[in-house]
Amino acid sequence: MSNPVRVQIIEDDDGMLRALRVNLQARGYEVEVAADGATGITMLSRNPVDLVILDLGLPDIDGVDVITGLRAWSSVPVLVLSARQGDADKVQALDAGADDYLTKPFSIEELLARMRACLRRAITVETSAPIVHTEAFTIDLQHMKAIRAGADVHLTRLEWGIVETLVRNPDRLITGRQLLTQVWGPAYVDATHYLRVYMMQVRKKLEADPSNPRHFITEAGFGYRFVP
Ligand code: CA
């Protein structure tokens, strides 16, 4: 048997904590639990895990501060849970170094899919498949080509930058700031209007129905997600 994937859950809601533990253990994950931020950080410092599931609303330390503290010494993937409907805390969490977020209530299947995406990202940053197929188009990362209906699609340098960044991170939320920094450069980190315009162009060129995209999904207020 291969080593089980180890997950640290930091969550103060007792019912949620139990439900997560039972469901993840049933799927073969090894689960550690902490009911507050200080305990969670202490456990992580003593016993590294493969993934952290972190509730943002904790009784002692704000979840965003837990991430900031953790990121000083660890690059472990962090999946944030938030009960709040407001967006500010999720944006703060992503900026502080969280990898993705889920808003409560969420289905266990959605949680598992996000966990897999976070773990895949952590393991395969350098080794993602050179050719990615969707039902609408194919992206050849090695040869920097986009193909639709058997024909090459011309993408500008910036359009390609967006496509490549998203396609290399399937199912994973990429924030607007991450995309702008990656494709345009750090000076453009707040130029979100560029992103909207270029994303529209990318969809026109690649999506079967650009006004109803299936693969380049907008997560309003947060960023974008490529769904293969
Ligand atoms: Ca809570």
PDB file of N, CA and C and ligand atoms in Angstrom, residues 11-13 55 57-58 104, ligand 1:
ATOM      1  N   GLU A  11     -10.727  23.687  12.062  1.00  0.00           N
ATOM      2  CA  GLU A  11     -12.151  24.056  11.972  1.00  0.00           C
ATOM      3  C   GLU A  11     -12.752  23.996  13.364  1.00  0.00           C
ATOM      4  N   ASP A  12     -13.460  25.051  13.791  1.00  0.00           N
ATOM      5  CA  ASP A  12     -13.998  25.071  15.157  1.00  0.00           C
ATOM      6  C   ASP A  12     -15.419  24.531  15.246  1.00  0.00           C
ATOM      7  N   ASP A  13     -16.094  24.382  14.107  1.00  0.00           N
ATOM      8  CA  ASP A  13     -17.462  23.842  14.115  1.00  0.00           C
ATOM      9  C   ASP A  13     -17.393  22.320  14.272  1.00  0.00           C
ATOM     10  N   ASP A  55     -10.694  26.560   8.065  1.00  0.00           N
ATOM     11  CA  ASP A  55     -11.856  27.426   8.206  1.00  0.00           C
ATOM     12  C   ASP A  55     -11.363  28.851   8.487  1.00  0.00           C
ATOM     13  N   GLY A  57     -13.143  31.391   9.786  1.00  0.00           N
ATOM     14  CA  GLY A  57     -13.693  31.956  11.022  1.00  0.00           C
ATOM     15  C   GLY A  57     -13.348  31.104  12.222  1.00  0.00           C
ATOM     16  N   LEU A  58     -12.210  31.382  12.842  1.00  0.00           N
ATOM     17  CA  LEU A  58     -11.742  30.592  13.984  1.00  0.00           C
ATOM     18  C   LEU A  58     -11.881  31.418  15.260  1.00  0.00           C
ATOM     19  N   LYS A 104     -19.259  27.544   2.369  1.00  0.00           N
ATOM     20  CA  LYS A 104     -20.217  26.645   2.995  1.00  0.00           C
ATOM     21  C   LYS A 104     -21.630  27.088   2.645  1.00  0.00           C
TER      22      LYS A 104
HETATM   23 CA    CA B   1     -15.840  28.698  12.093  1.00  0.00          CA
END
